[in-house]
Amino acid sequence: MRSFKRIALLCSVSVLFAPVALAENWQVAKDEEGIKVSLSEVPGSKYKAYRGVTVIKAPLAKVQALQEDVAGACAWIHECKLQKLLKHEGDQSWTYTQFNTPWPVTPRDSVLRVTTVKGADGSLTRNLVEEPAYVPEEKGFVRVVMVDGFWKLVPKGDSTEVTYQVHTEPGGSVPAMIANKFVVEAPFNTLKALRARAEKN
């Protein structure tokens, strides 16, 4: 019985982390201004996962504070129109975000459950999971179907290494050209804007 429970638990964990775990064949798509963006195919999805990495010359606590300012973070998140905190409970929070999209794509909105995990090495991981049914859909927006990803902040002396990795199923119809552009621009522009704010005195 114990073995059965262990197998069931392993299966559930595997399903939970499958999209990110399967996105392992990373290819560098952009490496400019100290920001490296890589993309990976995800089995069963026509949308690529993206991963952006940079080093910010600011302490981890400052980068964390910018991320936890949910409404203020909209200023540096790529194509963010509006963002608000829905609920905070322990190490979890739920956020609602509206995104601008280029014509002819209908604007998207998203509800994320963010779980914060502190590492023994002083690192901080913020796991991102879409919960599309958490609040009713808004008129004029298409709800993002799935988000699976994370932010990872690792202290490097007085600096912080930041990794931003996400796989998204945006819902509805998105032309391939726009989707392919987004998966490069989203991590690059988001990390660039976050870095600029964090490095301000």
PDB file of C-alpha atoms in Angstrom:
ATOM      1  CA  MET A   1       0.000   0.000   0.000  1.00  0.00           C
ATOM      2  CA  ARG A   2       2.816   2.341   0.874  1.00  0.00           C
ATOM      3  CA  SER A   3       4.482   1.613  -2.480  1.00  0.00           C
ATOM      4  CA  PHE A   4       1.227   2.359  -4.302  1.00  0.00           C
ATOM      5  CA  LYS A   5       0.916   5.714  -2.526  1.00  0.00           C
ATOM      6  CA  ARG A   6       4.501   6.541  -3.378  1.00  0.00           C
ATOM      7  CA  ILE A   7       3.925   5.733  -7.072  1.00  0.00           C
ATOM      8  CA  ALA A   8       0.720   7.795  -7.097  1.00  0.00           C
ATOM      9  CA  LEU A   9       2.555  10.734  -5.542  1.00  0.00           C
ATOM     10  CA  LEU A  10       5.401  10.497  -8.056  1.00  0.00           C
ATOM     11  CA  CYS A  11       2.901  10.369 -10.917  1.00  0.00           C
ATOM     12  CA  SER A  12       1.061  13.447  -9.659  1.00  0.00           C
ATOM     13  CA  VAL A  13       4.316  15.358  -9.233  1.00  0.00           C
ATOM     14  CA  SER A  14       5.425  14.323 -12.728  1.00  0.00           C
ATOM     15  CA  VAL A  15       2.183  15.607 -14.221  1.00  0.00           C
ATOM     16  CA  LEU A  16       2.454  18.858 -12.270  1.00  0.00           C
ATOM     17  CA  PHE A  17       5.932  19.624 -13.555  1.00  0.00           C
ATOM     18  CA  ALA A  18       5.732  17.915 -16.949  1.00  0.00           C
ATOM     19  CA  PRO A  19       5.645  20.978 -19.270  1.00  0.00           C
ATOM     20  CA  VAL A  20       8.693  22.657 -17.750  1.00  0.00           C
ATOM     21  CA  ALA A  21      10.530  19.367 -17.262  1.00  0.00           C
ATOM     22  CA  LEU A  22      10.029  18.397 -20.911  1.00  0.00           C
ATOM     23  CA  ALA A  23      11.267  21.767 -22.165  1.00  0.00           C
ATOM     24  CA  GLU A  24      14.936  20.806 -22.056  1.00  0.00           C
ATOM     25  CA  ASN A  25      16.207  21.205 -25.615  1.00  0.00           C
ATOM     26  CA  TRP A  26      17.088  24.867 -25.206  1.00  0.00           C
ATOM     27  CA  GLN A  27      18.376  26.885 -28.168  1.00  0.00           C
ATOM     28  CA  VAL A  28      19.700  30.422 -27.745  1.00  0.00           C
ATOM     29  CA  ALA A  29      17.439  32.857 -29.627  1.00  0.00           C
ATOM     30  CA  LYS A  30      18.898  36.168 -28.439  1.00  0.00           C
ATOM     31  CA  ASP A  31      22.015  37.125 -26.473  1.00  0.00           C
ATOM     32  CA  GLU A  32      22.293  40.893 -26.180  1.00  0.00           C
ATOM     33  CA  GLU A  33      22.863  43.550 -23.509  1.00  0.00           C
ATOM     34  CA  GLY A  34      23.739  40.927 -20.908  1.00  0.00           C
ATOM     35  CA  ILE A  35      20.451  39.071 -21.361  1.00  0.00           C
ATOM     36  CA  LYS A  36      20.318  35.567 -22.844  1.00  0.00           C
ATOM     37  CA  VAL A  37      17.001  34.247 -24.133  1.00  0.00           C
ATOM     38  CA  SER A  38      16.625  30.564 -25.016  1.00  0.00           C
ATOM     39  CA  LEU A  39      13.653  28.701 -26.469  1.00  0.00           C
ATOM     40  CA  SER A  40      12.551  25.081 -26.284  1.00  0.00           C
ATOM     41  CA  GLU A  41       9.903  23.017 -28.006  1.00  0.00           C
ATOM     42  CA  VAL A  42       7.331  21.519 -25.632  1.00  0.00           C
ATOM     43  CA  PRO A  43       5.815  18.157 -26.624  1.00  0.00           C
ATOM     44  CA  GLY A  44       2.111  18.466 -27.378  1.00  0.00           C
ATOM     45  CA  SER A  45       2.193  22.252 -27.693  1.00  0.00           C
ATOM     46  CA  LYS A  46       2.609  24.521 -30.699  1.00  0.00           C
ATOM     47  CA  TYR A  47       3.995  27.248 -28.430  1.00  0.00           C
ATOM     48  CA  LYS A  48       7.627  27.292 -27.322  1.00  0.00           C
ATOM     49  CA  ALA A  49       8.803  27.682 -23.741  1.00  0.00           C
ATOM     50  CA  TYR A  50      11.143  30.601 -23.107  1.00  0.00           C
ATOM     51  CA  ARG A  51      13.906  31.203 -20.607  1.00  0.00           C
ATOM     52  CA  GLY A  52      15.658  34.498 -19.982  1.00  0.00           C
ATOM     53  CA  VAL A  53      18.725  34.915 -17.781  1.00  0.00           C
ATOM     54  CA  THR A  54      20.559  38.044 -16.656  1.00  0.00           C
ATOM     55  CA  VAL A  55      22.571  39.390 -13.738  1.00  0.00           C
ATOM     56  CA  ILE A  56      21.219  42.469 -11.988  1.00  0.00           C
ATOM     57  CA  LYS A  57      23.603  44.680 -10.034  1.00  0.00           C
ATOM     58  CA  ALA A  58      21.325  44.916  -7.025  1.00  0.00           C
ATOM     59  CA  PRO A  59      20.765  42.788  -3.905  1.00  0.00           C
ATOM     60  CA  LEU A  60      18.192  39.997  -4.041  1.00  0.00           C
ATOM     61  CA  ALA A  61      15.946  41.771  -1.526  1.00  0.00           C
ATOM     62  CA  LYS A  62      15.557  44.760  -3.874  1.00  0.00           C
ATOM     63  CA  VAL A  63      14.666  42.563  -6.859  1.00  0.00           C
ATOM     64  CA  GLN A  64      12.233  40.616  -4.688  1.00  0.00           C
ATOM     65  CA  ALA A  65      10.554  43.815  -3.502  1.00  0.00           C
ATOM     66  CA  LEU A  66      10.022  44.951  -7.105  1.00  0.00           C
ATOM     67  CA  GLN A  67       8.415  41.608  -7.937  1.00  0.00           C
ATOM     68  CA  GLU A  68       6.165  41.595  -4.892  1.00  0.00           C
ATOM     69  CA  ASP A  69       4.844  45.073  -5.723  1.00  0.00           C
ATOM     70  CA  VAL A  70       2.140  43.485  -7.876  1.00  0.00           C
ATOM     71  CA  ALA A  71       0.537  46.658  -9.268  1.00  0.00           C
ATOM     72  CA  GLY A  72       3.887  48.412  -9.734  1.00  0.00           C
ATOM     73  CA  ALA A  73       5.400  45.405 -11.510  1.00  0.00           C
ATOM     74  CA  CYS A  74       3.085  46.048 -14.458  1.00  0.00           C
ATOM     75  CA  ALA A  75       5.442  48.897 -15.413  1.00  0.00           C
ATOM     76  CA  TRP A  76       8.254  46.465 -16.268  1.00  0.00           C
ATOM     77  CA  ILE A  77       6.378  43.307 -17.366  1.00  0.00           C
ATOM     78  CA  HIS A  78       6.243  43.050 -21.161  1.00  0.00           C
ATOM     79  CA  GLU A  79       2.931  44.329 -22.597  1.00  0.00           C
ATOM     80  CA  CYS A  80       1.294  44.504 -19.168  1.00  0.00           C
ATOM     81  CA  LYS A  81      -1.775  46.756 -19.160  1.00  0.00           C
ATOM     82  CA  LEU A  82      -3.007  46.198 -15.601  1.00  0.00           C
ATOM     83  CA  GLN A  83      -2.073  43.963 -12.699  1.00  0.00           C
ATOM     84  CA  LYS A  84      -3.524  43.530  -9.231  1.00  0.00           C
ATOM     85  CA  LEU A  85      -3.236  41.279  -6.210  1.00  0.00           C
ATOM     86  CA  LEU A  86      -6.320  39.126  -5.667  1.00  0.00           C
ATOM     87  CA  LYS A  87      -5.246  37.268  -2.534  1.00  0.00           C
ATOM     88  CA  HIS A  88      -2.194  36.623  -0.367  1.00  0.00           C
ATOM     89  CA  GLU A  89      -1.981  33.653   1.954  1.00  0.00           C
ATOM     90  CA  GLY A  90       1.269  32.406   3.509  1.00  0.00           C
ATOM     91  CA  ASP A  91       3.815  31.748   0.782  1.00  0.00           C
ATOM     92  CA  GLN A  92       1.177  31.970  -1.967  1.00  0.00           C
ATOM     93  CA  SER A  93      -0.456  34.835  -3.785  1.00  0.00           C
ATOM     94  CA  TRP A  94      -2.952  35.112  -6.633  1.00  0.00           C
ATOM     95  CA  THR A  95      -2.571  37.863  -9.214  1.00  0.00           C
ATOM     96  CA  TYR A  96      -4.730  39.089 -12.082  1.00  0.00           C
ATOM     97  CA  THR A  97      -3.073  40.580 -15.178  1.00  0.00           C
ATOM     98  CA  GLN A  98      -4.342  42.101 -18.409  1.00  0.00           C
ATOM     99  CA  PHE A  99      -2.019  42.136 -21.435  1.00  0.00           C
ATOM    100  CA  ASN A 100      -1.916  44.291 -24.553  1.00  0.00           C
ATOM    101  CA  THR A 101      -1.730  42.314 -27.807  1.00  0.00           C
ATOM    102  CA  PRO A 102      -1.045  43.426 -31.391  1.00  0.00           C
ATOM    103  CA  TRP A 103      -3.900  43.516 -33.878  1.00  0.00           C
ATOM    104  CA  PRO A 104      -5.685  41.239 -34.771  1.00  0.00           C
ATOM    105  CA  VAL A 105      -5.122  39.237 -31.554  1.00  0.00           C
ATOM    106  CA  THR A 106      -7.726  39.744 -28.813  1.00  0.00           C
ATOM    107  CA  PRO A 107      -6.164  41.042 -25.546  1.00  0.00           C
ATOM    108  CA  ARG A 108      -5.388  38.345 -22.984  1.00  0.00           C
ATOM    109  CA  ASP A 109      -5.850  38.187 -19.240  1.00  0.00           C
ATOM    110  CA  SER A 110      -4.342  35.774 -16.758  1.00  0.00           C
ATOM    111  CA  VAL A 111      -4.791  34.581 -13.178  1.00  0.00           C
ATOM    112  CA  LEU A 112      -1.578  33.272 -11.631  1.00  0.00           C
ATOM    113  CA  ARG A 113      -0.958  31.425  -8.405  1.00  0.00           C
ATOM    114  CA  VAL A 114       2.531  32.391  -7.284  1.00  0.00           C
ATOM    115  CA  THR A 115       4.238  30.148  -4.728  1.00  0.00           C
ATOM    116  CA  THR A 116       7.448  31.437  -3.146  1.00  0.00           C
ATOM    117  CA  VAL A 117      10.118  28.933  -2.074  1.00  0.00           C
ATOM    118  CA  LYS A 118      13.312  29.924  -0.237  1.00  0.00           C
ATOM    119  CA  GLY A 119      16.417  27.849  -0.877  1.00  0.00           C
ATOM    120  CA  ALA A 120      19.080  26.918   1.654  1.00  0.00           C
ATOM    121  CA  ASP A 121      21.604  28.819  -0.504  1.00  0.00           C
ATOM    122  CA  GLY A 122      19.701  32.076  -0.072  1.00  0.00           C
ATOM    123  CA  SER A 123      17.981  31.769  -3.449  1.00  0.00           C
ATOM    124  CA  LEU A 124      14.312  32.514  -4.017  1.00  0.00           C
ATOM    125  CA  THR A 125      12.051  30.711  -6.489  1.00  0.00           C
ATOM    126  CA  ARG A 126       8.603  32.029  -7.391  1.00  0.00           C
ATOM    127  CA  ASN A 127       6.633  29.255  -9.132  1.00  0.00           C
ATOM    128  CA  LEU A 128       3.928  30.407 -11.546  1.00  0.00           C
ATOM    129  CA  VAL A 129       0.802  28.363 -12.317  1.00  0.00           C
ATOM    130  CA  GLU A 130      -2.264  29.561 -14.221  1.00  0.00           C
ATOM    131  CA  GLU A 131      -5.622  29.153 -12.480  1.00  0.00           C
ATOM    132  CA  PRO A 132      -7.993  30.329 -15.242  1.00  0.00           C
ATOM    133  CA  ALA A 133     -11.214  29.654 -13.324  1.00  0.00           C
ATOM    134  CA  TYR A 134     -10.137  31.481 -10.148  1.00  0.00           C
ATOM    135  CA  VAL A 135     -12.158  34.584 -11.125  1.00  0.00           C
ATOM    136  CA  PRO A 136     -14.846  35.046 -13.812  1.00  0.00           C
ATOM    137  CA  GLU A 137     -13.684  35.929 -17.316  1.00  0.00           C
ATOM    138  CA  GLU A 138     -13.647  39.602 -18.280  1.00  0.00           C
ATOM    139  CA  LYS A 139     -15.512  40.895 -21.323  1.00  0.00           C
ATOM    140  CA  GLY A 140     -13.174  41.783 -24.184  1.00  0.00           C
ATOM    141  CA  PHE A 141     -10.386  39.446 -23.037  1.00  0.00           C
ATOM    142  CA  VAL A 142      -9.408  35.861 -23.775  1.00  0.00           C
ATOM    143  CA  ARG A 143      -8.316  34.052 -20.608  1.00  0.00           C
ATOM    144  CA  VAL A 144      -4.878  32.443 -20.811  1.00  0.00           C
ATOM    145  CA  VAL A 145      -5.421  28.676 -20.581  1.00  0.00           C
ATOM    146  CA  MET A 146      -2.133  27.566 -19.041  1.00  0.00           C
ATOM    147  CA  VAL A 147       1.038  29.039 -17.573  1.00  0.00           C
ATOM    148  CA  ASP A 148       3.789  26.881 -16.121  1.00  0.00           C
ATOM    149  CA  GLY A 149       7.012  28.569 -15.103  1.00  0.00           C
ATOM    150  CA  PHE A 150       9.076  30.305 -12.483  1.00  0.00           C
ATOM    151  CA  TRP A 151      11.268  33.189 -11.466  1.00  0.00           C
ATOM    152  CA  LYS A 152      14.508  32.214  -9.749  1.00  0.00           C
ATOM    153  CA  LEU A 153      16.663  34.757  -7.912  1.00  0.00           C
ATOM    154  CA  VAL A 154      20.149  33.666  -6.852  1.00  0.00           C
ATOM    155  CA  PRO A 155      22.409  35.966  -4.802  1.00  0.00           C
ATOM    156  CA  LYS A 156      25.813  36.611  -6.383  1.00  0.00           C
ATOM    157  CA  GLY A 157      27.612  38.848  -3.904  1.00  0.00           C
ATOM    158  CA  ASP A 158      26.074  42.316  -4.290  1.00  0.00           C
ATOM    159  CA  SER A 159      24.282  41.194  -7.452  1.00  0.00           C
ATOM    160  CA  THR A 160      21.430  38.812  -8.283  1.00  0.00           C
ATOM    161  CA  GLU A 161      21.232  36.257 -11.077  1.00  0.00           C
ATOM    162  CA  VAL A 162      17.674  36.207 -12.375  1.00  0.00           C
ATOM    163  CA  THR A 163      16.118  33.396 -14.415  1.00  0.00           C
ATOM    164  CA  TYR A 164      12.643  33.807 -15.894  1.00  0.00           C
ATOM    165  CA  GLN A 165      11.249  30.631 -17.480  1.00  0.00           C
ATOM    166  CA  VAL A 166       7.700  30.135 -18.752  1.00  0.00           C
ATOM    167  CA  HIS A 167       5.588  27.997 -21.046  1.00  0.00           C
ATOM    168  CA  THR A 168       2.189  29.454 -21.941  1.00  0.00           C
ATOM    169  CA  GLU A 169      -0.919  28.248 -23.736  1.00  0.00           C
ATOM    170  CA  PRO A 170      -2.487  31.630 -24.577  1.00  0.00           C
ATOM    171  CA  GLY A 171      -5.957  30.362 -25.496  1.00  0.00           C
ATOM    172  CA  GLY A 172      -7.852  31.274 -28.641  1.00  0.00           C
ATOM    173  CA  SER A 173      -5.983  31.771 -31.901  1.00  0.00           C
ATOM    174  CA  VAL A 174      -2.563  33.432 -32.112  1.00  0.00           C
ATOM    175  CA  PRO A 175      -0.737  33.656 -35.476  1.00  0.00           C
ATOM    176  CA  ALA A 176       2.598  31.832 -35.437  1.00  0.00           C
ATOM    177  CA  MET A 177       4.560  34.972 -36.368  1.00  0.00           C
ATOM    178  CA  ILE A 178       3.178  36.879 -33.358  1.00  0.00           C
ATOM    179  CA  ALA A 179       3.648  33.912 -30.996  1.00  0.00           C
ATOM    180  CA  ASN A 180       7.267  33.414 -32.095  1.00  0.00           C
ATOM    181  CA  LYS A 181       8.008  37.103 -31.621  1.00  0.00           C
ATOM    182  CA  PHE A 182       6.394  37.163 -28.183  1.00  0.00           C
ATOM    183  CA  VAL A 183       8.439  34.291 -26.731  1.00  0.00           C
ATOM    184  CA  VAL A 184      11.636  36.233 -27.429  1.00  0.00           C
ATOM    185  CA  GLU A 185      10.441  39.751 -26.621  1.00  0.00           C
ATOM    186  CA  ALA A 186       8.599  38.848 -23.396  1.00  0.00           C
ATOM    187  CA  PRO A 187      11.607  37.588 -21.401  1.00  0.00           C
ATOM    188  CA  PHE A 188      14.068  40.030 -22.978  1.00  0.00           C
ATOM    189  CA  ASN A 189      12.014  43.183 -22.456  1.00  0.00           C
ATOM    190  CA  THR A 190      10.777  42.094 -19.027  1.00  0.00           C
ATOM    191  CA  LEU A 191      14.273  41.373 -17.701  1.00  0.00           C
ATOM    192  CA  LYS A 192      15.702  44.537 -19.263  1.00  0.00           C
ATOM    193  CA  ALA A 193      13.042  46.734 -17.649  1.00  0.00           C
ATOM    194  CA  LEU A 194      13.299  44.938 -14.284  1.00  0.00           C
ATOM    195  CA  ARG A 195      17.082  45.364 -14.312  1.00  0.00           C
ATOM    196  CA  ALA A 196      16.811  49.076 -15.105  1.00  0.00           C
ATOM    197  CA  ARG A 197      14.522  49.660 -12.132  1.00  0.00           C
ATOM    198  CA  ALA A 198      16.499  47.479  -9.727  1.00  0.00           C
ATOM    199  CA  GLU A 199      19.779  49.190 -10.592  1.00  0.00           C
ATOM    200  CA  LYS A 200      18.390  52.686 -10.021  1.00  0.00           C
ATOM    201  CA  ASN A 201      19.823  54.358  -6.921  1.00  0.00           C
TER     202      ASN A 201
END
